[in-house]
XYZ file of N, CA and C in Angstrom:
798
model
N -12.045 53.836 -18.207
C -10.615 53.585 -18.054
C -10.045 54.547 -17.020
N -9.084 53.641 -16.017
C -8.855 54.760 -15.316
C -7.460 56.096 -15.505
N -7.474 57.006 -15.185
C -6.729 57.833 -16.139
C -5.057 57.606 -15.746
N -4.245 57.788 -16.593
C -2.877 57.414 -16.047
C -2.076 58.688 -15.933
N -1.845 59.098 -14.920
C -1.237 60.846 -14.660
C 0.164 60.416 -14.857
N 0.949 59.530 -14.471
C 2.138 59.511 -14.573
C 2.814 59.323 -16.180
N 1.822 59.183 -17.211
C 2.029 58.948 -18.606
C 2.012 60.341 -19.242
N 1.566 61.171 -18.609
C 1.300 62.304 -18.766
C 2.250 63.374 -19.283
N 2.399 64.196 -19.978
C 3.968 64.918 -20.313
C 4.131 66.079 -19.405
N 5.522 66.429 -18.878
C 6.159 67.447 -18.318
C 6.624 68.599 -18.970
N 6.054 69.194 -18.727
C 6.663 71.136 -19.445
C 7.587 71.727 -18.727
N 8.353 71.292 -18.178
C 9.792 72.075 -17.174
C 10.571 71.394 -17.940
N 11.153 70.623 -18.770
C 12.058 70.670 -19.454
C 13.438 69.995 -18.750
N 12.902 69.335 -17.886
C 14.141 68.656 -16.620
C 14.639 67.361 -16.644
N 15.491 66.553 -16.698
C 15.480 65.445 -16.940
C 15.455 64.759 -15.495
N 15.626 63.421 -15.179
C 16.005 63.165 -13.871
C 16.940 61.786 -14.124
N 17.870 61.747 -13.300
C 19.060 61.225 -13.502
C 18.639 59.361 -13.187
N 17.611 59.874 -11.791
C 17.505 58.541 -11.133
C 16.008 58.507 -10.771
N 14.906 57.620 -11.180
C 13.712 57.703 -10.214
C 13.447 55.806 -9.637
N 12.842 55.769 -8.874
C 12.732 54.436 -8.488
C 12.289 54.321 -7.149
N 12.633 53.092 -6.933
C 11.917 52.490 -5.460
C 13.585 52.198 -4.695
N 13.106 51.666 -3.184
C 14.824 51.602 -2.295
C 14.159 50.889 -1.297
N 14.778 50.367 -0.815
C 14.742 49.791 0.490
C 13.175 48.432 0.625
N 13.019 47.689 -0.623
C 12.472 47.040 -1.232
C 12.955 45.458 -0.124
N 12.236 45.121 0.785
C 12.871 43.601 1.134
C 12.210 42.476 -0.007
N 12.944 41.587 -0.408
C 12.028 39.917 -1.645
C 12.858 39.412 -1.206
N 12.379 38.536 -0.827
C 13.122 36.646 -1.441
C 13.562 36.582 -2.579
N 14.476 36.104 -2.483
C 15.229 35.666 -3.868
C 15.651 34.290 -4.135
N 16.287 33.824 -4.971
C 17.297 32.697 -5.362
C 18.537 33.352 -5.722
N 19.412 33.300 -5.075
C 20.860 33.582 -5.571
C 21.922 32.250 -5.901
N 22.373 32.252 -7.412
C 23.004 31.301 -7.729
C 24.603 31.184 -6.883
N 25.076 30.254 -6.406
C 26.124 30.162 -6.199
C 27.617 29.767 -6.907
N 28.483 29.397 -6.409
C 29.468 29.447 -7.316
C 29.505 27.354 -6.952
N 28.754 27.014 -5.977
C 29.280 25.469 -5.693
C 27.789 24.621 -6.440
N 27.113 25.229 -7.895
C 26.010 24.585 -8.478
C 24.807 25.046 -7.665
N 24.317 25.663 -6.878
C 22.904 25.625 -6.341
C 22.278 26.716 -6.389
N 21.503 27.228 -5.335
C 20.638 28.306 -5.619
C 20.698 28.279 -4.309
N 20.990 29.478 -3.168
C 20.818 29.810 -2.187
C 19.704 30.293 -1.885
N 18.051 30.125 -0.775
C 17.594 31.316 -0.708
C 17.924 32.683 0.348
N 17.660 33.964 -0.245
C 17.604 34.478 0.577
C 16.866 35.645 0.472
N 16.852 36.393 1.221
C 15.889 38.002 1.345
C 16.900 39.033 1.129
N 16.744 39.815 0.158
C 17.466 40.850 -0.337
C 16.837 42.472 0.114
N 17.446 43.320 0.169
C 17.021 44.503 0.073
C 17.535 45.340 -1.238
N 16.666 45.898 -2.104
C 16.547 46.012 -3.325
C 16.404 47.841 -3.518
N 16.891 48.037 -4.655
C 17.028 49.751 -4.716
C 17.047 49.661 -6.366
N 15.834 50.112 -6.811
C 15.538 49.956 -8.638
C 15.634 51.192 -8.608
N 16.342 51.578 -10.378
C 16.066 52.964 -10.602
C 15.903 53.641 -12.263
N 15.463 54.039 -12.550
C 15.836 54.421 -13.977
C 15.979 55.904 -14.635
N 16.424 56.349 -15.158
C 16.789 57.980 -15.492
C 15.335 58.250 -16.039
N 14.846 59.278 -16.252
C 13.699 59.905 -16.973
C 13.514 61.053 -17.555
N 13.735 60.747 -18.797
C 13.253 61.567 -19.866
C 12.319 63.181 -19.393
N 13.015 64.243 -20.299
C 12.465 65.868 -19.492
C 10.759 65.560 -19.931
N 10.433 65.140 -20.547
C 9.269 65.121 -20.999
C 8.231 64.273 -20.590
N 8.852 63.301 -19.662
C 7.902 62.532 -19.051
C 7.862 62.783 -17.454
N 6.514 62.735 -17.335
C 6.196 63.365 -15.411
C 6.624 62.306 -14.741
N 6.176 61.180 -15.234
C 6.901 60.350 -13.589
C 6.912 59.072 -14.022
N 7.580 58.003 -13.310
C 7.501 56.573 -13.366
C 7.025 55.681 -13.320
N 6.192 54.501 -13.604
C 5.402 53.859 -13.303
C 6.038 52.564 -12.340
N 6.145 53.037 -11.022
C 6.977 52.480 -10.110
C 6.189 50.540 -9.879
N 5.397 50.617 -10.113
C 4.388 48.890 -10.469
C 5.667 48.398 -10.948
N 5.773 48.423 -11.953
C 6.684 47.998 -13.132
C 8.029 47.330 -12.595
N 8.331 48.163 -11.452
C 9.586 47.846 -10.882
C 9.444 46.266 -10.429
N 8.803 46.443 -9.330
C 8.343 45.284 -8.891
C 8.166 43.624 -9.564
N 7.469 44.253 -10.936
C 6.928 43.159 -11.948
C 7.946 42.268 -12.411
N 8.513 43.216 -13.028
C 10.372 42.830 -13.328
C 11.213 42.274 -12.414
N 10.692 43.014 -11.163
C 12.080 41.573 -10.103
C 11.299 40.432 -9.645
N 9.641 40.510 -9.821
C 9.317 39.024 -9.575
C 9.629 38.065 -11.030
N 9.732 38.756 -11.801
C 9.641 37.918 -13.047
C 11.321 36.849 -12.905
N 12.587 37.668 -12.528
C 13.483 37.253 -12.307
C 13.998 37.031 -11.301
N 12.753 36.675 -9.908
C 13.584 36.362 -8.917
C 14.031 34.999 -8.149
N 13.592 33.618 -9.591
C 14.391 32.666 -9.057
C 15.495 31.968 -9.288
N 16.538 33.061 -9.973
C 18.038 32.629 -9.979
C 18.824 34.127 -10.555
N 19.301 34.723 -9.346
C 20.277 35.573 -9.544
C 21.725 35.041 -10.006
N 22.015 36.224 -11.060
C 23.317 35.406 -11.041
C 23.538 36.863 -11.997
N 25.455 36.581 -12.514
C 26.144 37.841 -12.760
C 25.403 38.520 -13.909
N 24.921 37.167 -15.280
C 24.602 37.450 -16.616
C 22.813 37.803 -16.184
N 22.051 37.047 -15.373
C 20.890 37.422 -15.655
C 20.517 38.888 -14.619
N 21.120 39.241 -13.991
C 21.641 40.298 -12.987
C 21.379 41.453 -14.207
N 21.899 41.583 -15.554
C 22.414 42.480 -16.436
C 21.192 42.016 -17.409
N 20.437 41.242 -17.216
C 19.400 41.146 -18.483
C 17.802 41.540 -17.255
N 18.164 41.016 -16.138
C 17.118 41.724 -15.302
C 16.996 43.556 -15.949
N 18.205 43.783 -15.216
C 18.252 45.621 -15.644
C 17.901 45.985 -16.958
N 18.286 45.716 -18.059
C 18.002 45.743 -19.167
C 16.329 45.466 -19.794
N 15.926 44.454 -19.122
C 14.090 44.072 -19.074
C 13.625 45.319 -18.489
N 14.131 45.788 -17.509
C 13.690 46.883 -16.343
C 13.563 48.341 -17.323
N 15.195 48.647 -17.988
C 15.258 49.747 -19.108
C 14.018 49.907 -19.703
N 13.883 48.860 -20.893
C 13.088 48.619 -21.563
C 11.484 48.521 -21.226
N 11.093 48.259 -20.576
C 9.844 48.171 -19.876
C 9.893 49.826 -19.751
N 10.498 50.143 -19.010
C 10.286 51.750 -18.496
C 10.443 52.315 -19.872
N 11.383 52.043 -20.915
C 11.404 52.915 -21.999
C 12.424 54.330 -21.284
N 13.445 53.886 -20.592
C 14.729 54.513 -20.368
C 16.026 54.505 -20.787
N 16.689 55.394 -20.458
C 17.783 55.873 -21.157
C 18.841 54.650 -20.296
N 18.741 55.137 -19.225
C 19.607 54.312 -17.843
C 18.378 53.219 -17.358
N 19.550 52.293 -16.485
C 18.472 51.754 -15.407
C 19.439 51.011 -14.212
N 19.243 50.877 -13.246
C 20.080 50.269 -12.251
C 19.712 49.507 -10.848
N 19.887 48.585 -10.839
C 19.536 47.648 -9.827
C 20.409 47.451 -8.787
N 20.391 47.709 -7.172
C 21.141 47.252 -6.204
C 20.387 46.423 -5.593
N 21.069 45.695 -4.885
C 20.954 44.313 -3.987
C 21.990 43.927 -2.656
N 21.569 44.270 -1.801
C 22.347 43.501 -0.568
C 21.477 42.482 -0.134
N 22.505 41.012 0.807
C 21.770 40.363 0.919
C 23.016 39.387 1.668
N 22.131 38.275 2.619
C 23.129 37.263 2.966
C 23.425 36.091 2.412
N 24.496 36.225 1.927
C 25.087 34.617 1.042
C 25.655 33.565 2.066
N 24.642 32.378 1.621
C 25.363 31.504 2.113
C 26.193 30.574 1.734
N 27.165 29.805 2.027
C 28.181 28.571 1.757
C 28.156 27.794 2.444
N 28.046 26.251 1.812
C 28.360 25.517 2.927
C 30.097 25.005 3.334
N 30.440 25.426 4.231
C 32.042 25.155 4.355
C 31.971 23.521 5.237
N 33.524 22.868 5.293
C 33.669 22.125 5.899
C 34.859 22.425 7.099
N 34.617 22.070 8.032
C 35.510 22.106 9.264
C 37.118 21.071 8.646
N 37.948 22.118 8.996
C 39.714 21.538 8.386
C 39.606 20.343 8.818
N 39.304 19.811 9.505
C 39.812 18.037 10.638
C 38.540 17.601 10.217
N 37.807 17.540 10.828
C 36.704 16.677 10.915
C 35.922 16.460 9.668
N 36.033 17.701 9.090
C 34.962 17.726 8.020
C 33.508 17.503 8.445
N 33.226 18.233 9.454
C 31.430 19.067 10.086
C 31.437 20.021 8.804
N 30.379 19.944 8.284
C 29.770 20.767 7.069
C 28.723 21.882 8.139
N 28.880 22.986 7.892
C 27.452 23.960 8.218
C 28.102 25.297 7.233
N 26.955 26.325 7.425
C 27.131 27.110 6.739
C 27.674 28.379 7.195
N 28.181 29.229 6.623
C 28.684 30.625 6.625
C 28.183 31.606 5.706
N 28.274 32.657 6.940
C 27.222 33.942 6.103
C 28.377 35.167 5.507
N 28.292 35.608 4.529
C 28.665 36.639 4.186
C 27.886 37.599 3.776
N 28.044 38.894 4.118
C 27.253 40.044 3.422
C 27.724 40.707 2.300
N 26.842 40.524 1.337
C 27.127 40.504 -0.111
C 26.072 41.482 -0.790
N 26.810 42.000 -1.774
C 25.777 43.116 -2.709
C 26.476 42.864 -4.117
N 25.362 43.576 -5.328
C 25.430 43.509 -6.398
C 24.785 44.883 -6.917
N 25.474 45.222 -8.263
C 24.914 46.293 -8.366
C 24.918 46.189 -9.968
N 24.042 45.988 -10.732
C 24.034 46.003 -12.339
C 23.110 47.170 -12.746
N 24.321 47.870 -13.611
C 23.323 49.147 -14.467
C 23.952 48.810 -16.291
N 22.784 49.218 -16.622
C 23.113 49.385 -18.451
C 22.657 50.390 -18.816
N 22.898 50.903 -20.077
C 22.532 52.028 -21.076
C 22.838 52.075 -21.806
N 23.047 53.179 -22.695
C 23.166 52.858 -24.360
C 24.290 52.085 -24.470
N 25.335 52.809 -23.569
C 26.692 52.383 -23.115
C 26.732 50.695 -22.694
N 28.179 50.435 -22.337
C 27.986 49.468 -21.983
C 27.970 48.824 -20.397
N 27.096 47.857 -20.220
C 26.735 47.709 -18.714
C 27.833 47.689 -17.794
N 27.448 47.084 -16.817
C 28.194 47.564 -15.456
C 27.785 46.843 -15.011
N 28.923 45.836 -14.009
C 28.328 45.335 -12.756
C 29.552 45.532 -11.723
N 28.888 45.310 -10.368
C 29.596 45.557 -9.553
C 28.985 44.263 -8.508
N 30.388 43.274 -8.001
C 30.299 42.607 -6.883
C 31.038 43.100 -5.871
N 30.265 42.614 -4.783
C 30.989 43.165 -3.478
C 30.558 42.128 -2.469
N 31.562 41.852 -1.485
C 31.793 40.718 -0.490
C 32.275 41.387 1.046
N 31.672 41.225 2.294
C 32.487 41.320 3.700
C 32.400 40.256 3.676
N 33.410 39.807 4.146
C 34.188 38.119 4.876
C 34.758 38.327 5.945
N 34.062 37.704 7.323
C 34.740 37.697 8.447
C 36.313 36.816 8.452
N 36.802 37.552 9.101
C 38.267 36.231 9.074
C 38.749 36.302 10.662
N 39.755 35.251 10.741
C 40.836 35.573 12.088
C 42.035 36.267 11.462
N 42.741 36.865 12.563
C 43.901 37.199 12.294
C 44.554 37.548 13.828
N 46.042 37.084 13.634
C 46.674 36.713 15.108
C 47.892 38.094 14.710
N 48.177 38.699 15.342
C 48.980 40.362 15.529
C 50.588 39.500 15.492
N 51.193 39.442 14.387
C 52.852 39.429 13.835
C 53.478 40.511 15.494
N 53.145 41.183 16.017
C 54.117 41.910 16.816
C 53.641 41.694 18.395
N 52.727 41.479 18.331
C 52.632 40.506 19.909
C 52.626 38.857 19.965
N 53.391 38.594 18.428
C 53.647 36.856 18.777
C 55.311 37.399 18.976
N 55.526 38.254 17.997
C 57.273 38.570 18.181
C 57.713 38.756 19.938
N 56.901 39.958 20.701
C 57.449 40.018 21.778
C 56.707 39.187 22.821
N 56.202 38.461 22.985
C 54.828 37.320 24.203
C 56.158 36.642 24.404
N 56.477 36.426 25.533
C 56.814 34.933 25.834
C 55.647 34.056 25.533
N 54.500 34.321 25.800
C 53.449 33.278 25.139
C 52.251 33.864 24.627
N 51.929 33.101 23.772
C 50.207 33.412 23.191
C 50.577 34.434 21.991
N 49.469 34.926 21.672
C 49.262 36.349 20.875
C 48.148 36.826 20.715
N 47.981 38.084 20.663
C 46.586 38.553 20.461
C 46.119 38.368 19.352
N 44.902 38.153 19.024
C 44.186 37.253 17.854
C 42.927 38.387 17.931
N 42.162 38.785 16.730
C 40.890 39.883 16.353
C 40.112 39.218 15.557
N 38.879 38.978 15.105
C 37.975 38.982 14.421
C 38.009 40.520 13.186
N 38.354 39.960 12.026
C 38.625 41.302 11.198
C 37.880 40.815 9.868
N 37.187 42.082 9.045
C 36.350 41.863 7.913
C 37.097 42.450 6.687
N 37.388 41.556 5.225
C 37.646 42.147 4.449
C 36.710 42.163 3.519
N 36.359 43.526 2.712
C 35.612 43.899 1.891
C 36.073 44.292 0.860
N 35.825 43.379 0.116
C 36.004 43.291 -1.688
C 34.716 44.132 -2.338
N 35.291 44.807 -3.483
C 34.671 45.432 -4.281
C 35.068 45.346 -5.392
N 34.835 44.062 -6.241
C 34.923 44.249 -7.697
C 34.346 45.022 -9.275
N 34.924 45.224 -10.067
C 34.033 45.125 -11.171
C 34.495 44.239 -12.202
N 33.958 43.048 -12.454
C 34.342 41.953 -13.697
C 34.588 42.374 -15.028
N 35.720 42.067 -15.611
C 35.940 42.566 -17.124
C 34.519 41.848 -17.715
N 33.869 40.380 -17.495
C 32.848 40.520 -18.496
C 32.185 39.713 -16.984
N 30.382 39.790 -17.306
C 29.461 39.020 -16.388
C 30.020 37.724 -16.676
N 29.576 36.960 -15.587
C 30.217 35.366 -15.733
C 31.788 34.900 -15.783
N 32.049 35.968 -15.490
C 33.546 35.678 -14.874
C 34.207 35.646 -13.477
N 33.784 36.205 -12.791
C 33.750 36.468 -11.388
C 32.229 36.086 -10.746
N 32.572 35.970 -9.107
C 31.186 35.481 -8.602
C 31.777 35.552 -6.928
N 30.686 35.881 -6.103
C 31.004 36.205 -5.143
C 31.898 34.923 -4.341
N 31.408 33.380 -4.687
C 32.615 32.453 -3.714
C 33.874 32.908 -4.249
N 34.626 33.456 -5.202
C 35.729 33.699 -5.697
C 36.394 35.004 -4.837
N 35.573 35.707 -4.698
C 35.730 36.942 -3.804
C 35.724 36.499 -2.409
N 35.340 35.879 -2.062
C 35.233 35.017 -0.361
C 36.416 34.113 -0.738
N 37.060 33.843 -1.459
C 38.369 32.530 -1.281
C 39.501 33.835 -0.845
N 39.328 34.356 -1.682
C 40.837 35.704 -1.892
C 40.714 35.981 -0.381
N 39.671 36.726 0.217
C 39.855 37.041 1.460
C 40.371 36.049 2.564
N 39.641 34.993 2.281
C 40.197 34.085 3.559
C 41.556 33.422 3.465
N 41.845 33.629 2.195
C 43.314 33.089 1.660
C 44.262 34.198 2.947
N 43.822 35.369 2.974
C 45.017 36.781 2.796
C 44.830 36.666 4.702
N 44.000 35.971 5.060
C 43.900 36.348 6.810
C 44.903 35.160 7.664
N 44.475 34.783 8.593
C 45.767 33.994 9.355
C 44.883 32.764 9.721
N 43.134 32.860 9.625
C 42.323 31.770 9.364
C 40.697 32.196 8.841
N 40.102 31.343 8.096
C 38.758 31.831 7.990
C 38.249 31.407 9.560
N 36.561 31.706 9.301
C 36.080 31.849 10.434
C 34.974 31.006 9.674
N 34.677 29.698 10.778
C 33.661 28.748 10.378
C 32.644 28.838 11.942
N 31.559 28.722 11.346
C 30.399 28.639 11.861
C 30.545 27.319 13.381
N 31.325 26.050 12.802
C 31.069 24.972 12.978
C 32.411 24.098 13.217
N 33.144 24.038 14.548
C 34.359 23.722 14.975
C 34.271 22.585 15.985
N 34.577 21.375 15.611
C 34.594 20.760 17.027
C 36.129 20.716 17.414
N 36.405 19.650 18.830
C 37.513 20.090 18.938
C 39.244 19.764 18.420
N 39.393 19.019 17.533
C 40.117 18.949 16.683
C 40.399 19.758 15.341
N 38.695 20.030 15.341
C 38.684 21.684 14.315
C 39.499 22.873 14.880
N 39.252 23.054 16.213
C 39.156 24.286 16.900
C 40.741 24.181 17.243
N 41.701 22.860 17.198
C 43.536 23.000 17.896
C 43.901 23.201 16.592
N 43.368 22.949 15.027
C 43.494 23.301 14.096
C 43.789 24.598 13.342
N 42.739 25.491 13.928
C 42.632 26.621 13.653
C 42.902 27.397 14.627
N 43.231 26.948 15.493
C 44.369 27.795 16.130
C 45.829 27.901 16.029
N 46.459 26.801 15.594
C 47.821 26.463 15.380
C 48.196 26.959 14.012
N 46.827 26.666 13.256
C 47.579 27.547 11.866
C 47.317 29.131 11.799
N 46.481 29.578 12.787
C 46.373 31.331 12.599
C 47.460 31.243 13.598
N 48.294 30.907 14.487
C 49.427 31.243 14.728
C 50.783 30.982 14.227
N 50.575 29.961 13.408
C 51.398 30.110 12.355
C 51.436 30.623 11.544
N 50.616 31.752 10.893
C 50.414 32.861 10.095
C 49.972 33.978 10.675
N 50.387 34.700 11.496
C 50.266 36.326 11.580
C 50.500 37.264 10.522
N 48.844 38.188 10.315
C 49.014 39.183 9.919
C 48.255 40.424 9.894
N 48.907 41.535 9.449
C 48.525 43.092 10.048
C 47.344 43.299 9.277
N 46.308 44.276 9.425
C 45.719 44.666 8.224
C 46.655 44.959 7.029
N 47.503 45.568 7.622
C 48.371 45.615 6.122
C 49.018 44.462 4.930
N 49.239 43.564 6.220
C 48.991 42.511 4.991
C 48.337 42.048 4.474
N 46.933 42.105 5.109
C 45.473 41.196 4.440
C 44.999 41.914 3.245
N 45.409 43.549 3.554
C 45.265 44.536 2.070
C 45.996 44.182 1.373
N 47.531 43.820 1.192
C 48.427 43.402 0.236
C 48.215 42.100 -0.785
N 47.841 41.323 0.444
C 47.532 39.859 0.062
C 46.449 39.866 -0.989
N 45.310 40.374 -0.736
C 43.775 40.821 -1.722
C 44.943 41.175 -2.553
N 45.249 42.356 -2.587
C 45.765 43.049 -3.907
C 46.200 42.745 -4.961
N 47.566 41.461 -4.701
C 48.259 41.103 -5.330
C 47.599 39.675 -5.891
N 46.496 39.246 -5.326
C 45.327 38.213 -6.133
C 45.030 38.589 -6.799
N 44.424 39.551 -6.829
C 43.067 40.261 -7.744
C 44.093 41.525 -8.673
N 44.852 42.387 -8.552
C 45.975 42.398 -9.566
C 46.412 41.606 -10.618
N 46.458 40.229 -10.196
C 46.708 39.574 -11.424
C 45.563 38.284 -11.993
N 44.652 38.720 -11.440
C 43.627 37.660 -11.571
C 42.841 38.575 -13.209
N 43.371 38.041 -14.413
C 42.447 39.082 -15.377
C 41.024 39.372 -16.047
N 40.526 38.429 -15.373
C 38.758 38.491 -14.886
C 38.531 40.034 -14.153
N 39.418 40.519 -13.541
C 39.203 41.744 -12.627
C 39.641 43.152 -12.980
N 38.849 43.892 -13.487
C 38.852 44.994 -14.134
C 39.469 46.403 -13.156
N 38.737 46.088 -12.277
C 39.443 47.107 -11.246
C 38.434 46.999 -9.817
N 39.099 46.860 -8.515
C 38.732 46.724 -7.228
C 39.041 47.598 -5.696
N 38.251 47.570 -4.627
C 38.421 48.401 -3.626
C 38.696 46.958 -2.699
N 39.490 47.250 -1.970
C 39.655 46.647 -0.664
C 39.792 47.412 0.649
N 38.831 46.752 2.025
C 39.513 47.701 3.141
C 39.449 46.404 3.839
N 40.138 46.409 4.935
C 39.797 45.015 6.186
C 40.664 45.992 7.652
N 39.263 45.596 8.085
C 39.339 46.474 9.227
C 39.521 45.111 10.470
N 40.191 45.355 11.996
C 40.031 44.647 12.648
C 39.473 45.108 14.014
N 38.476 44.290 14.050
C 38.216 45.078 15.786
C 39.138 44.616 16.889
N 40.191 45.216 17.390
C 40.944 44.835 17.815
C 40.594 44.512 19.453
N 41.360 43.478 19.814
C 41.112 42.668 20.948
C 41.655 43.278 22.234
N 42.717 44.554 22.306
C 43.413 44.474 23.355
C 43.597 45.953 23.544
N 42.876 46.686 22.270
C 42.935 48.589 21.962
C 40.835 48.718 22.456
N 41.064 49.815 22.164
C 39.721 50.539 22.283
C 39.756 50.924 20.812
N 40.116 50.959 20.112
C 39.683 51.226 18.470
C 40.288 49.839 17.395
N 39.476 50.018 16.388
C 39.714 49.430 15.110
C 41.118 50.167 14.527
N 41.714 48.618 13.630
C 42.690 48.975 13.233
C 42.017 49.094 11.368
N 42.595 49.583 10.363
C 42.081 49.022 9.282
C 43.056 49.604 7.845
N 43.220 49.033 7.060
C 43.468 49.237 5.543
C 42.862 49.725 4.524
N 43.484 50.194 3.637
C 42.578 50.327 2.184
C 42.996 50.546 0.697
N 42.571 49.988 -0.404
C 43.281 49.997 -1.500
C 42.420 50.025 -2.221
N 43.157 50.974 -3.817
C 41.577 50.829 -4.953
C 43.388 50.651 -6.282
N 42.588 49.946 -6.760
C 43.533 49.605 -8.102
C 42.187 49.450 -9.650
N 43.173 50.132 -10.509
C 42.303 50.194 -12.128
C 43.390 49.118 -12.832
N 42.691 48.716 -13.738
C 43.705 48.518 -14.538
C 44.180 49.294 -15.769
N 45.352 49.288 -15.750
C 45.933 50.486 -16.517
C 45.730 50.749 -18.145
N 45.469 48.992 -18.056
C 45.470 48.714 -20.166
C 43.883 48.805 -20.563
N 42.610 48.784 -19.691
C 41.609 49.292 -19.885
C 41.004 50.562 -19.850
N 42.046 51.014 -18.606
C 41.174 52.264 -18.149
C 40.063 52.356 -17.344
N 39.885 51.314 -16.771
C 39.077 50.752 -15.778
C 37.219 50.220 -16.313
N 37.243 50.538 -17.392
C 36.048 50.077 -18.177
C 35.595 48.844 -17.716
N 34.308 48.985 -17.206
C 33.650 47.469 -16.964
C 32.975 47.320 -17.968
């Protein structure tokens, strides 16, 4: 038999908060919010606390556990992945991150051309004795046309490509989901940004992001006051930055709200 050193006991008396693997690329299945299963390639960061008495991790294990669950991510099995992961290791903690590109299929306003749009999306589920944790998070490209150079232009306005980034934590799994976090943002900008415009798409989405100008400051407000009263949402970060079209720097926002009657408990 071959001998197992990492089963082995530790005499320093140390605990460790976090041991694991990072920067892990898999394929996955990520469930969506429109019925399907997206694929995609994730980059993965497992971890679990360890006991003063045990020398080290049996980092295999990690692995075993995300092939076992890697053909349908989603908020609830996200939190029973980690929990399989605990348990297997025989830990106190355990915690799983995930970035990765989500896709949607959107439709063009006029025409209705279907293609897809990418967002960069992460997840982060930890449990312990306590109770779990998850964390969604969304960048969503958007348009947005500048309220103070439509005010003074005799014509046009300057228009930016700007990203808002949601950071939730769901009062329970299965309540929130990242298309929900991608609506709020594109709601709060002056247009989303589609992959796939012909040209009745394209006089479309121009006429209505100039009929809606707004600052980063409003695209932070706008998030806010969604997800403020949306009570699926326990407590969230927002920033939306714009690379601006006509400066040499980014403009950008930022907001973190708890809720007050929880205490921010996920």
């Amino acid at each position: 038999m071959l001998p197992d050193v990492q089963a082995l006991p530790d005499q320093r008396g140390v605990s460790l908060d976090e041991v694991g693997i990072e920067g892990l690329r898999y394929p996955l299945l990520i469930a969506d919010g429109q019925g399907a299963k997206r694929e995609t390639v994730a980059t993965i960061d497992m971890s679990v606390s360890l006991d003063a008495e045990v020398k080290g991790a049996h980092l295999s294990r990690f692995v075993e556990v995300l092939h076992t669950w890697r053909d349908e991510v989603a908020s609830d099995s996200a939190l029973r992945l980690v929990e399989d992961l605990r348990m297997r290791m025989g830990s106190s903690n355990a915690r799983v991150h995930l970035t990765f590109a989500y896709f949607l299929e959107r439709q063009a306003p006029v025409t209705g051309a279907r293609s897809f749009s990418e967002y960069q999306c992460a997840l982060t589920a930890s449990v312990s004795t306590a109770n779990p944790v998850l964390t969604l998070q969304a960048r969503v490209p958007v348009t947005s046309v500048c309220p103070c150079s439509k005010a003074i232009s005799d014509r046009g306005a300057h228009n930016q490509r700007g990203y808002v980034t949601i950071e939730v934590h769901p009062v329970g799994p299965g309540d929130l989901w990242f298309d929900d976090l991608i609506d709020v943002a594109e709601a709060s900008a002056s247009s989303p940004v589609y992959a796939l415009l012909k040209r009745p798409d394209e006089r479309h989405v121009t006429m209505a992001g100039y009929d809606n100008p707004v600052f980063v400051e409003d695209m932070t407000r706008h998030v806010a006051l969604a997800l403020r009263d949306d009570p699926r949402v326990n407590r969230f970060r927002v920033r939306v930055v714009n690379d601006e079209s006509i400066h040499n720097h980014a403009a950008y926002a930022r907001l973190e709200w708890t809720d007050s009657t929880t205490g921010g408990d996920a």
